mmCIF file of N, CA and C in Angstrom:
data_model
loop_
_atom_site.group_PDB
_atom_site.id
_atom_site.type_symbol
_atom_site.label_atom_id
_atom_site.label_comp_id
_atom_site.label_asym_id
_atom_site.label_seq_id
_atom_site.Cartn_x
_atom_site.Cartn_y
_atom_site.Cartn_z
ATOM 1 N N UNK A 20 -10.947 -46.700 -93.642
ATOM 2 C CA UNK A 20 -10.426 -46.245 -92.376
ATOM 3 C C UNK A 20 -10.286 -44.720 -92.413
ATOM 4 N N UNK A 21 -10.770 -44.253 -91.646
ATOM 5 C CA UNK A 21 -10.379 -42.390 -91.200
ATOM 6 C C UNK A 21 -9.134 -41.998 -91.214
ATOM 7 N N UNK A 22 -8.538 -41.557 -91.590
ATOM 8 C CA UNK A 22 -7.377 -41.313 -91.754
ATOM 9 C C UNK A 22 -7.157 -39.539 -91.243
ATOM 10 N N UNK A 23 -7.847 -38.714 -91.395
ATOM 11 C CA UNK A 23 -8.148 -37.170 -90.477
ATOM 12 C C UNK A 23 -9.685 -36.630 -90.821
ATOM 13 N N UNK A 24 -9.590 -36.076 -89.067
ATOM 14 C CA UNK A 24 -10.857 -34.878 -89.400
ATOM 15 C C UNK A 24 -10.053 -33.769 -88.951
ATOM 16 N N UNK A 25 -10.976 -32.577 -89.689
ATOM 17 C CA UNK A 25 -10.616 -31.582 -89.998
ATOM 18 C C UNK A 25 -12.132 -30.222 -89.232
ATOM 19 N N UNK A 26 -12.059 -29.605 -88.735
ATOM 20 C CA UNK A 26 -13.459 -28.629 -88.521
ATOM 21 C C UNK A 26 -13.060 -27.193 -88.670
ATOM 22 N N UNK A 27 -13.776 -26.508 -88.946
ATOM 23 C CA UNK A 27 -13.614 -24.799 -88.835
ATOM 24 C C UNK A 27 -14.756 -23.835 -88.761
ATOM 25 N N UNK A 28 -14.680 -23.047 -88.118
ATOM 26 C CA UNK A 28 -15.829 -21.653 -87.836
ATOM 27 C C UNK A 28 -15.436 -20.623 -88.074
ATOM 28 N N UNK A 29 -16.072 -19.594 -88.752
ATOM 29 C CA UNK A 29 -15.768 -18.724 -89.086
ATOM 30 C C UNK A 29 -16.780 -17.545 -88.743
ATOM 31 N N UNK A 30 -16.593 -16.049 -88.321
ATOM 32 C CA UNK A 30 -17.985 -15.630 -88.129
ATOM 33 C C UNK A 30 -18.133 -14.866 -89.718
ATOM 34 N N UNK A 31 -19.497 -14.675 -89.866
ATOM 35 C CA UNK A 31 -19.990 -13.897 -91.445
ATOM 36 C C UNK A 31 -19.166 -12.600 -90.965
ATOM 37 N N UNK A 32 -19.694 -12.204 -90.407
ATOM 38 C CA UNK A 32 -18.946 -10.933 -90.546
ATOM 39 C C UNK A 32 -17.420 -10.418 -90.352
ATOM 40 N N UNK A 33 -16.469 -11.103 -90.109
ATOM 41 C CA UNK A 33 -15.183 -11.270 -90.464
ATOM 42 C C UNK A 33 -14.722 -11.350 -91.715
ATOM 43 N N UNK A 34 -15.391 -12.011 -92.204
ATOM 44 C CA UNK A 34 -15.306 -12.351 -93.905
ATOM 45 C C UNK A 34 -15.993 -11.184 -94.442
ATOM 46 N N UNK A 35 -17.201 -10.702 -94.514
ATOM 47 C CA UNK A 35 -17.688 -9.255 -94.660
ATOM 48 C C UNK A 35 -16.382 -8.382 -94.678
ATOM 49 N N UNK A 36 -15.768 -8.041 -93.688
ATOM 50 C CA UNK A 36 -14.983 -7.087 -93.588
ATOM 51 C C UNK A 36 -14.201 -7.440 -94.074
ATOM 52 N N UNK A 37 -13.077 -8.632 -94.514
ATOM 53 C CA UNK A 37 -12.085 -9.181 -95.275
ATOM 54 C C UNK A 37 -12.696 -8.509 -97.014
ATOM 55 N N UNK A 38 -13.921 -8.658 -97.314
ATOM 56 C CA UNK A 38 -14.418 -8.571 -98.684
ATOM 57 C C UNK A 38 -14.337 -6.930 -98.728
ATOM 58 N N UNK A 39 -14.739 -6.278 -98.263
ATOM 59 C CA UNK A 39 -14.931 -4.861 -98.406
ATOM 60 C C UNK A 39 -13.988 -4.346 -99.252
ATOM 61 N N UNK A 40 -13.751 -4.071 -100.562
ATOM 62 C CA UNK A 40 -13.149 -3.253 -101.574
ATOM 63 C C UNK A 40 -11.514 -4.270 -101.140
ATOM 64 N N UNK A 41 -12.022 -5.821 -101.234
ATOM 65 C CA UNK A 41 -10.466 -6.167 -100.900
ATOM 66 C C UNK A 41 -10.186 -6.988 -101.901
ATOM 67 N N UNK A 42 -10.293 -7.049 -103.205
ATOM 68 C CA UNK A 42 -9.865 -8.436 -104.294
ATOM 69 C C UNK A 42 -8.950 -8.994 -104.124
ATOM 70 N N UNK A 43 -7.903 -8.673 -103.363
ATOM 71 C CA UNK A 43 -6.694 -9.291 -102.818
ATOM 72 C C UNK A 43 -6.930 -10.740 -102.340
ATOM 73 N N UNK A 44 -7.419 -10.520 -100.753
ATOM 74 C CA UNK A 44 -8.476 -11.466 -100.186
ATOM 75 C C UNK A 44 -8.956 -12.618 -101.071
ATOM 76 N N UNK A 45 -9.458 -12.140 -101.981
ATOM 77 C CA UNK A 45 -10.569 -13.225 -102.543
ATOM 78 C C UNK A 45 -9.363 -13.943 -103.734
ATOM 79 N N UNK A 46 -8.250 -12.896 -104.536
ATOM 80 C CA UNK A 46 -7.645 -13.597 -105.035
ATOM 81 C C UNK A 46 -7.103 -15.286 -104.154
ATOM 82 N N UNK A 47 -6.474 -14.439 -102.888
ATOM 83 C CA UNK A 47 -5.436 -15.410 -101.443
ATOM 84 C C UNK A 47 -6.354 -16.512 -101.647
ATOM 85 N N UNK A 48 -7.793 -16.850 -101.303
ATOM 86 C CA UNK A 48 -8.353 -17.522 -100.601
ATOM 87 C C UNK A 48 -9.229 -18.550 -102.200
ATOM 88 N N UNK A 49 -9.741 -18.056 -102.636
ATOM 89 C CA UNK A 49 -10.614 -18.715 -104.018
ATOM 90 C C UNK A 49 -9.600 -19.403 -105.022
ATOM 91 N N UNK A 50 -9.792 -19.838 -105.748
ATOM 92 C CA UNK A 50 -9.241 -20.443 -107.159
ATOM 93 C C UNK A 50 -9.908 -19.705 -108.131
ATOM 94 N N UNK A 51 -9.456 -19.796 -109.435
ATOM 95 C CA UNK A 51 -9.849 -18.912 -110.476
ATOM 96 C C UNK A 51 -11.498 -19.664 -110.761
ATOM 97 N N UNK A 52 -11.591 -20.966 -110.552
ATOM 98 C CA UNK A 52 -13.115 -21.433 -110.471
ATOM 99 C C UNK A 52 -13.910 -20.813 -110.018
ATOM 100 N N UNK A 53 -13.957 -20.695 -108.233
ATOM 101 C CA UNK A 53 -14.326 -20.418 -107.205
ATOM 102 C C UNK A 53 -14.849 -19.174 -107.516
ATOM 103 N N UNK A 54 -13.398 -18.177 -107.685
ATOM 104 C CA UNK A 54 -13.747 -16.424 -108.104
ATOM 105 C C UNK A 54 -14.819 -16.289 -109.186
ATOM 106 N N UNK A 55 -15.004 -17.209 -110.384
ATOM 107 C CA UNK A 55 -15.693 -16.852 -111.245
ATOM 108 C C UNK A 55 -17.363 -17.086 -110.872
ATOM 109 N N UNK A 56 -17.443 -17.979 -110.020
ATOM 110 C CA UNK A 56 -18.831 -18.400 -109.573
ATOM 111 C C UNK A 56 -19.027 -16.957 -108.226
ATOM 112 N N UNK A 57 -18.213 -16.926 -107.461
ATOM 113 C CA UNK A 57 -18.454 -15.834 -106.914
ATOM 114 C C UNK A 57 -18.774 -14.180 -107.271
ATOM 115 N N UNK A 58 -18.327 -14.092 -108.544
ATOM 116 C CA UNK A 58 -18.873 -13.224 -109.050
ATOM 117 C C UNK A 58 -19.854 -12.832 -109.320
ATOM 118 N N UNK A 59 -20.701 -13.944 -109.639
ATOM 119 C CA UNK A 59 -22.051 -13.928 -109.962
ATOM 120 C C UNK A 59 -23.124 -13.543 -108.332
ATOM 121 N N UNK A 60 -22.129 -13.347 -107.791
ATOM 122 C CA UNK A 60 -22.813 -13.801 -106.135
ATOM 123 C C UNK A 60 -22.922 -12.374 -105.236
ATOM 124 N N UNK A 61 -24.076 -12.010 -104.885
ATOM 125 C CA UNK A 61 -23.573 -10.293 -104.196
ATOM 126 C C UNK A 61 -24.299 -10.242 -102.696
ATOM 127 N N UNK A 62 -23.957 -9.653 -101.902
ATOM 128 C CA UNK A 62 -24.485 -9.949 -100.696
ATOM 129 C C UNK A 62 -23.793 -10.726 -99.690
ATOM 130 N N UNK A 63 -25.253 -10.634 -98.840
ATOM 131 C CA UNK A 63 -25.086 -12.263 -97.967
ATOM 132 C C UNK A 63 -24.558 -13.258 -98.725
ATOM 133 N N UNK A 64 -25.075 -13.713 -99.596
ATOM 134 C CA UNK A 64 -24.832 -14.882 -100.582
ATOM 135 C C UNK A 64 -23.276 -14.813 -100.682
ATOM 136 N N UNK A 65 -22.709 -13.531 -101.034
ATOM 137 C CA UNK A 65 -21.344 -13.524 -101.379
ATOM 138 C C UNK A 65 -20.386 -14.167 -100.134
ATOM 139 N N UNK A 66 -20.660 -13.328 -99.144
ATOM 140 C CA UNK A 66 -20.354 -13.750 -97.977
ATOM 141 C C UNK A 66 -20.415 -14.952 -97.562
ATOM 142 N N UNK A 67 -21.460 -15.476 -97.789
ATOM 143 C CA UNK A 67 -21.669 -17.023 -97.085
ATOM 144 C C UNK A 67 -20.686 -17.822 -97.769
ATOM 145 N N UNK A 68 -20.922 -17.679 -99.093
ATOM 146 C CA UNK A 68 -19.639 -18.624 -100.189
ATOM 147 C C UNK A 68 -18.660 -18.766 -99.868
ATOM 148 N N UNK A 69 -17.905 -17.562 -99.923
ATOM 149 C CA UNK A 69 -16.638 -17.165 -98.988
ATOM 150 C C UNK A 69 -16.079 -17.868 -98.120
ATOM 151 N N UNK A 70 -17.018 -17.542 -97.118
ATOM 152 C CA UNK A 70 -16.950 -18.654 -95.619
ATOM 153 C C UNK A 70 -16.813 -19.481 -95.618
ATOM 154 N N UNK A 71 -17.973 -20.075 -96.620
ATOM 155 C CA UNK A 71 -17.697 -21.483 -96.219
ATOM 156 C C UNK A 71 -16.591 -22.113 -97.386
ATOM 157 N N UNK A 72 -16.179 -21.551 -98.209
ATOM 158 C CA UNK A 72 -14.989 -22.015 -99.053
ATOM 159 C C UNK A 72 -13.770 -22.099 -97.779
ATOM 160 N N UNK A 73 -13.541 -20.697 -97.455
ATOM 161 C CA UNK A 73 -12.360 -20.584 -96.232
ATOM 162 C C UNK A 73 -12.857 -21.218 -95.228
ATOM 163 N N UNK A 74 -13.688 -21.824 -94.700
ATOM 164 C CA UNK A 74 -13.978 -22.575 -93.582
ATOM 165 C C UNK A 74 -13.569 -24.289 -93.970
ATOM 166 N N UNK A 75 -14.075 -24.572 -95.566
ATOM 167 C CA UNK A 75 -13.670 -25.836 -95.822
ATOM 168 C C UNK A 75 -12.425 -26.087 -95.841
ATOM 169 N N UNK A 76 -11.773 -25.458 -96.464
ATOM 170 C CA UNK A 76 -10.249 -25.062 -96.799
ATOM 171 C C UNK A 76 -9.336 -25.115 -95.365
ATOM 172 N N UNK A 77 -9.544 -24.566 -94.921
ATOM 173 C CA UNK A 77 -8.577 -24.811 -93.247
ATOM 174 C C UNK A 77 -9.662 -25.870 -92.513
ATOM 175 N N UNK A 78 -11.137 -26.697 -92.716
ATOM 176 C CA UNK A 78 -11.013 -27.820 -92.033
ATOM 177 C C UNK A 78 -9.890 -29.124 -92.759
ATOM 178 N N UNK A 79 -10.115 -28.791 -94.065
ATOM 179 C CA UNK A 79 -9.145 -29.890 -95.060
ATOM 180 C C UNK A 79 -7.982 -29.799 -94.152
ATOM 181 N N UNK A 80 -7.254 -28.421 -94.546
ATOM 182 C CA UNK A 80 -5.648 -28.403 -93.766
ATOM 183 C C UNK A 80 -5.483 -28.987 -92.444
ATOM 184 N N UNK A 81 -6.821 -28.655 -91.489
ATOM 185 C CA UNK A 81 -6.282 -29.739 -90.223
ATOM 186 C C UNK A 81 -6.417 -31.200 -90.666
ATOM 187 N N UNK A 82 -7.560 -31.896 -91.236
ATOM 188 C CA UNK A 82 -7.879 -32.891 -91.164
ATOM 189 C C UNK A 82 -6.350 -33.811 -92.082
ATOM 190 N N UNK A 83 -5.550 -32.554 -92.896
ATOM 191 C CA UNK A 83 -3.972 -33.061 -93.534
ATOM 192 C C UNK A 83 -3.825 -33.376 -91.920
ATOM 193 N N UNK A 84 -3.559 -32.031 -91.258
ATOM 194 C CA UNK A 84 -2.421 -32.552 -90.186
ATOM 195 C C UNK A 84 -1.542 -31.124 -90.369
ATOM 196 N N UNK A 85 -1.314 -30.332 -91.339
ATOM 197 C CA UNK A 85 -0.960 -29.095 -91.204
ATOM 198 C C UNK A 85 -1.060 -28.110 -90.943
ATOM 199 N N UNK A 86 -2.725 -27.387 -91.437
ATOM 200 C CA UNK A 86 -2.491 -26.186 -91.401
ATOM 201 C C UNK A 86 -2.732 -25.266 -92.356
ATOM 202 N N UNK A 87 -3.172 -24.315 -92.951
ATOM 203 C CA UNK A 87 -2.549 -23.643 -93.751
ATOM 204 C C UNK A 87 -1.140 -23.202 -93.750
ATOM 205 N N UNK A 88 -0.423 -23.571 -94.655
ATOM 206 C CA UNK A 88 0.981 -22.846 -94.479
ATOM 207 C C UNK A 88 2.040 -23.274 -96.213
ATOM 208 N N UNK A 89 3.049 -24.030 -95.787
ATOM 209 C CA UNK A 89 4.111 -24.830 -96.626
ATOM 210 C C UNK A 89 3.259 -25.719 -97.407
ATOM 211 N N UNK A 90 2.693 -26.428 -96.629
ATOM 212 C CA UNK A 90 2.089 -27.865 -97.679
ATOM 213 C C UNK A 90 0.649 -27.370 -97.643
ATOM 214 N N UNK A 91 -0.139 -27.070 -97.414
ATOM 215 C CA UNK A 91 -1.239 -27.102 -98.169
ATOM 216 C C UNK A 91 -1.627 -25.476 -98.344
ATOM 217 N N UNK A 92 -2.009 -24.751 -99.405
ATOM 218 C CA UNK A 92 -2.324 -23.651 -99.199
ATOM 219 C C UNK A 92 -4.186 -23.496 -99.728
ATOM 220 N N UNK A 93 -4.621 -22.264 -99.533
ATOM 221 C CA UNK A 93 -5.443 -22.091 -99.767
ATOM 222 C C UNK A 93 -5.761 -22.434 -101.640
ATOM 223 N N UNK A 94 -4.762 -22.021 -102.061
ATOM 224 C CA UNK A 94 -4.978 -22.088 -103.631
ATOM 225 C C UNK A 94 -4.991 -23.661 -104.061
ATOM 226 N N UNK A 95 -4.279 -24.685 -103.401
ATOM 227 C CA UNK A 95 -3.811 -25.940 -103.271
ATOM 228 C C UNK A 95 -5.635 -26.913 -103.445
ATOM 229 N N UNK A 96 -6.873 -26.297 -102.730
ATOM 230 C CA UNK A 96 -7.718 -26.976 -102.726
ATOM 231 C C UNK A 96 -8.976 -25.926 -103.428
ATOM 232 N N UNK A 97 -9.988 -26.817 -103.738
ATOM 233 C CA UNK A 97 -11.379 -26.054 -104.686
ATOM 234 C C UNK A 97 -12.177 -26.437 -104.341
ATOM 235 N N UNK A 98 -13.366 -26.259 -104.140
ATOM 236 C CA UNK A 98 -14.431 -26.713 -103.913
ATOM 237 C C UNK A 98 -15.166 -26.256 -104.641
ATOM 238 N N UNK A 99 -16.028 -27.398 -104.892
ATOM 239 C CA UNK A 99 -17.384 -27.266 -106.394
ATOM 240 C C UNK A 99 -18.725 -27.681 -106.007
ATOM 241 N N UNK A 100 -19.186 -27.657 -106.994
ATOM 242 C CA UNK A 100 -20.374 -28.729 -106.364
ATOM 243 C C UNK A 100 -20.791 -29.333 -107.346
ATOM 244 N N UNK A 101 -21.705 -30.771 -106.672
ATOM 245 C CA UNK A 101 -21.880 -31.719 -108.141
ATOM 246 C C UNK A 101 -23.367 -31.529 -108.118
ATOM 247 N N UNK A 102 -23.825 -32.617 -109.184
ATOM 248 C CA UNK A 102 -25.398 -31.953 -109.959
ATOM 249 C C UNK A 102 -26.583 -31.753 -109.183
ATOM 250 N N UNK A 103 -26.258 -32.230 -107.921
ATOM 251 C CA UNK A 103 -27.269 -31.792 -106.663
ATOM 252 C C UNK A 103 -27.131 -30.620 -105.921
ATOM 253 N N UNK A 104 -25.815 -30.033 -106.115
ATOM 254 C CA UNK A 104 -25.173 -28.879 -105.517
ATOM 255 C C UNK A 104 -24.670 -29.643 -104.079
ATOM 256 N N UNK A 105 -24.436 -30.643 -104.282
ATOM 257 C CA UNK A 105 -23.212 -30.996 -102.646
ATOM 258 C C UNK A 105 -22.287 -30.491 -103.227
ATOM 259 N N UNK A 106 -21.499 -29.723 -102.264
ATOM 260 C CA UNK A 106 -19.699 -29.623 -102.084
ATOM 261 C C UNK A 106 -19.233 -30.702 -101.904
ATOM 262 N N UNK A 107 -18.352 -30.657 -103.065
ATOM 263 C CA UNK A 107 -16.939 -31.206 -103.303
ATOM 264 C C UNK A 107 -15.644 -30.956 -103.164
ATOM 265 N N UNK A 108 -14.815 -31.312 -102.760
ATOM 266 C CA UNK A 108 -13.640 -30.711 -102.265
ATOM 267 C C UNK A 108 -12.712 -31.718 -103.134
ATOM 268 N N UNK A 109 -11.891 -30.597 -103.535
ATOM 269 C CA UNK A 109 -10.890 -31.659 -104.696
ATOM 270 C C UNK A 109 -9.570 -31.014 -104.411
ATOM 271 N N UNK A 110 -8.820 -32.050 -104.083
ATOM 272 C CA UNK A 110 -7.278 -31.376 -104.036
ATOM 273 C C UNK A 110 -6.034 -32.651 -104.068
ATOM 274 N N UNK A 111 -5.012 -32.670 -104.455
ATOM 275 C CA UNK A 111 -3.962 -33.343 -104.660
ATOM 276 C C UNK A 111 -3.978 -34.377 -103.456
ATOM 277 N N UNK A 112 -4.736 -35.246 -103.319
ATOM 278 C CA UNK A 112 -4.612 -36.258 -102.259
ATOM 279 C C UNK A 112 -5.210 -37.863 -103.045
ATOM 280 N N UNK A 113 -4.716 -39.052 -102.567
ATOM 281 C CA UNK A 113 -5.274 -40.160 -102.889
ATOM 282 C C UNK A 113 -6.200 -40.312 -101.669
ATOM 283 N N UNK A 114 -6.520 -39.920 -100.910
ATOM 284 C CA UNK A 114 -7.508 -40.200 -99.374
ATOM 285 C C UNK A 114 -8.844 -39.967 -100.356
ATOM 286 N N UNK A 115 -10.158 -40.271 -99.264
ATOM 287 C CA UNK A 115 -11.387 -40.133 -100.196
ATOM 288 C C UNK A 115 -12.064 -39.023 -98.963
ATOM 289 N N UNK A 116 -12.382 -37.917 -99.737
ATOM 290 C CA UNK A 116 -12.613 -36.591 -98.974
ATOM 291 C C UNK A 116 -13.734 -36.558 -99.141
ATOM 292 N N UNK A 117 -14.819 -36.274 -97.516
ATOM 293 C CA UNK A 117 -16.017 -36.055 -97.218
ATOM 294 C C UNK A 117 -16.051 -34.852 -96.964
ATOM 295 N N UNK A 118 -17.232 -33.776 -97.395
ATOM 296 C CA UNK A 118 -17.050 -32.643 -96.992
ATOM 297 C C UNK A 118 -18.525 -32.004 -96.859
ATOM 298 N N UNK A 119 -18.646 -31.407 -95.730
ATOM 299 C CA UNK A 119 -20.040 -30.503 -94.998
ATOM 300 C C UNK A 119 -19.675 -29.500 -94.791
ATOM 301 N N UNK A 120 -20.613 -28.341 -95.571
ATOM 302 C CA UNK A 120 -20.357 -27.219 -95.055
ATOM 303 C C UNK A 120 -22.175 -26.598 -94.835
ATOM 304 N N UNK A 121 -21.858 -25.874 -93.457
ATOM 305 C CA UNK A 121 -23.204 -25.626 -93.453
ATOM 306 C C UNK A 121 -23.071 -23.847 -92.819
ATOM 307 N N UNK A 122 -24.104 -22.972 -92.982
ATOM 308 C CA UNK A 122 -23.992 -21.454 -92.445
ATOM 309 C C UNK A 122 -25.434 -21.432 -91.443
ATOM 310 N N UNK A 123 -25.240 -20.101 -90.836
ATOM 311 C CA UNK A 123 -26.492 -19.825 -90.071
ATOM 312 C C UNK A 123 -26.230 -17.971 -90.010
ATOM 313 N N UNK A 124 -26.845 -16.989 -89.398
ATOM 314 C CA UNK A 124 -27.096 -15.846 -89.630
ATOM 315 C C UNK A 124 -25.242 -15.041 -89.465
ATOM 316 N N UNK A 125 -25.189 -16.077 -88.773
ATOM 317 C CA UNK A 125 -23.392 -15.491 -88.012
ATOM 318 C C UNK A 125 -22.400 -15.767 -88.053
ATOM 319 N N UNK A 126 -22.584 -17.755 -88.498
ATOM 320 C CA UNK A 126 -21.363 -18.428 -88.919
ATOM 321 C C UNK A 126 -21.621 -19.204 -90.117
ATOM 322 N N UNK A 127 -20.241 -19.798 -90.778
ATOM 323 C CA UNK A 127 -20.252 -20.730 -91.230
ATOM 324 C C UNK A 127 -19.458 -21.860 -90.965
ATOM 325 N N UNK A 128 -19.590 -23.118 -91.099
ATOM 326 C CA UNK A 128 -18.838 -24.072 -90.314
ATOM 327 C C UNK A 128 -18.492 -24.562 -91.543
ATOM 328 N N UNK A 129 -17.352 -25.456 -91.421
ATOM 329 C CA UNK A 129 -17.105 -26.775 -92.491
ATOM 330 C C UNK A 129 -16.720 -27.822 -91.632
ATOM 331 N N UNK A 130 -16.767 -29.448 -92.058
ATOM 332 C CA UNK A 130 -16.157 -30.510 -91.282
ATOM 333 C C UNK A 130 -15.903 -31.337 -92.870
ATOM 334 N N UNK A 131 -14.481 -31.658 -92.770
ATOM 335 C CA UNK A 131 -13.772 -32.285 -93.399
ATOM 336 C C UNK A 131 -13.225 -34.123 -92.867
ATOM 337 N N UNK A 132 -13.854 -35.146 -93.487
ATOM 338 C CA UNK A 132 -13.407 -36.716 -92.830
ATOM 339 C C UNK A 132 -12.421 -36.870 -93.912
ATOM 340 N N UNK A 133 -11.259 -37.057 -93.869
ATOM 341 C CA UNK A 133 -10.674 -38.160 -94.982
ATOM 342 C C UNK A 133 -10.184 -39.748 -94.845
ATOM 343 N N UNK A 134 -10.757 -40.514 -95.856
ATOM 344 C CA UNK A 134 -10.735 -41.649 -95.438
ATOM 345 C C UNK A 134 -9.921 -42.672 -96.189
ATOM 346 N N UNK A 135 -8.934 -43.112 -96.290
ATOM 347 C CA UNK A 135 -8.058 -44.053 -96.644
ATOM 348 C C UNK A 135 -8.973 -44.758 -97.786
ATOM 349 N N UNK A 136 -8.142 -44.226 -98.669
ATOM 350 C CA UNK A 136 -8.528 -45.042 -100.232
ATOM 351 C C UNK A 136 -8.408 -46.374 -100.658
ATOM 352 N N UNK A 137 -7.526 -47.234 -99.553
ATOM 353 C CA UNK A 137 -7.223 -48.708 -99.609
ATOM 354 C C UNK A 137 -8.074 -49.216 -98.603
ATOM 355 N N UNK A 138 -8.611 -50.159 -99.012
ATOM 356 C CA UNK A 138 -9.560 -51.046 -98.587
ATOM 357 C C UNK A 138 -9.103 -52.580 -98.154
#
C-alpha cells in the first residue's frame, strides 16, 4: 500500500549559484558519502548531483508528510546508487522507498513513492 508521494524541482542554476565558493551548502545538504563522491565530480556533473540529491531529499520529506525541518533533515537521508547505478535512498524508515531522479539542461526533478512494508 502507498503510504506517501513525495516530488521536487529544482532549477540547475540555483544550485550553481548555491555551489559557488560555498562548502557550507554542500556540507547542509550532502552526507559525508555523498560529499566524497561529489568530489570527484566538477561541472555540470557537479551540479546535476547536487540537484538531484536536494531534489530527492525534500521529495522524501514531503512524501514523510513534513518537510524539511524538526523530523527529517537533509543530513537524516543519503542517496547511493546500486551496481546498475539506480538511486537509492536510505534513511531511518521501515516504509519501502522508491526513488526517480531524473535532470534536463535546467532542471532536476526527483519523485519519491513510499510504500508500506506490511503486506
Amino acid at each position: 500500500m502507498i503510504v506517501g508521494i513525495g516530488i521536487d524541482i529544482i532549477e540547475l542554476n540555483r544550485i550553481e549559484k548555491m555551489l559557488d565558493g560555498k562548502l557550507k551548502f554542500m556540507e547542509r545538504i550532502l552526507t559525508e558519502k555523498e560529499r566524497s563522491v561529489a568530489a570527484e565530480l566538477k561541472g555540470n556533473r557537479l551540479v546535476e548531483f547536487v540537484a538531484g540529491r536536494f531534489a530527492a531529499k525534500e521529495a522524501y520529506s514531503k512524501a514523510v508528510g513534513t518537510g524539511i525541518g524538526k523530523e527529517v533533515s537533509f543530513l537524516d537521508v543519503e542517496i547511493k546508487n546500486d551496481e546498475r547505478g539506480k538511486p537509492v535512498l536510505v534513511a531511518n524508515t521501515e516504509n519501502i522507498v522508491h526513488l526517480s531522479i531524473s535532470h534536463s539542461r535546467e532542471f532536476a526533478v526527483a519523485q519519491v513513492i513510499l510504500e508500506s512494508s506490511s503486506r
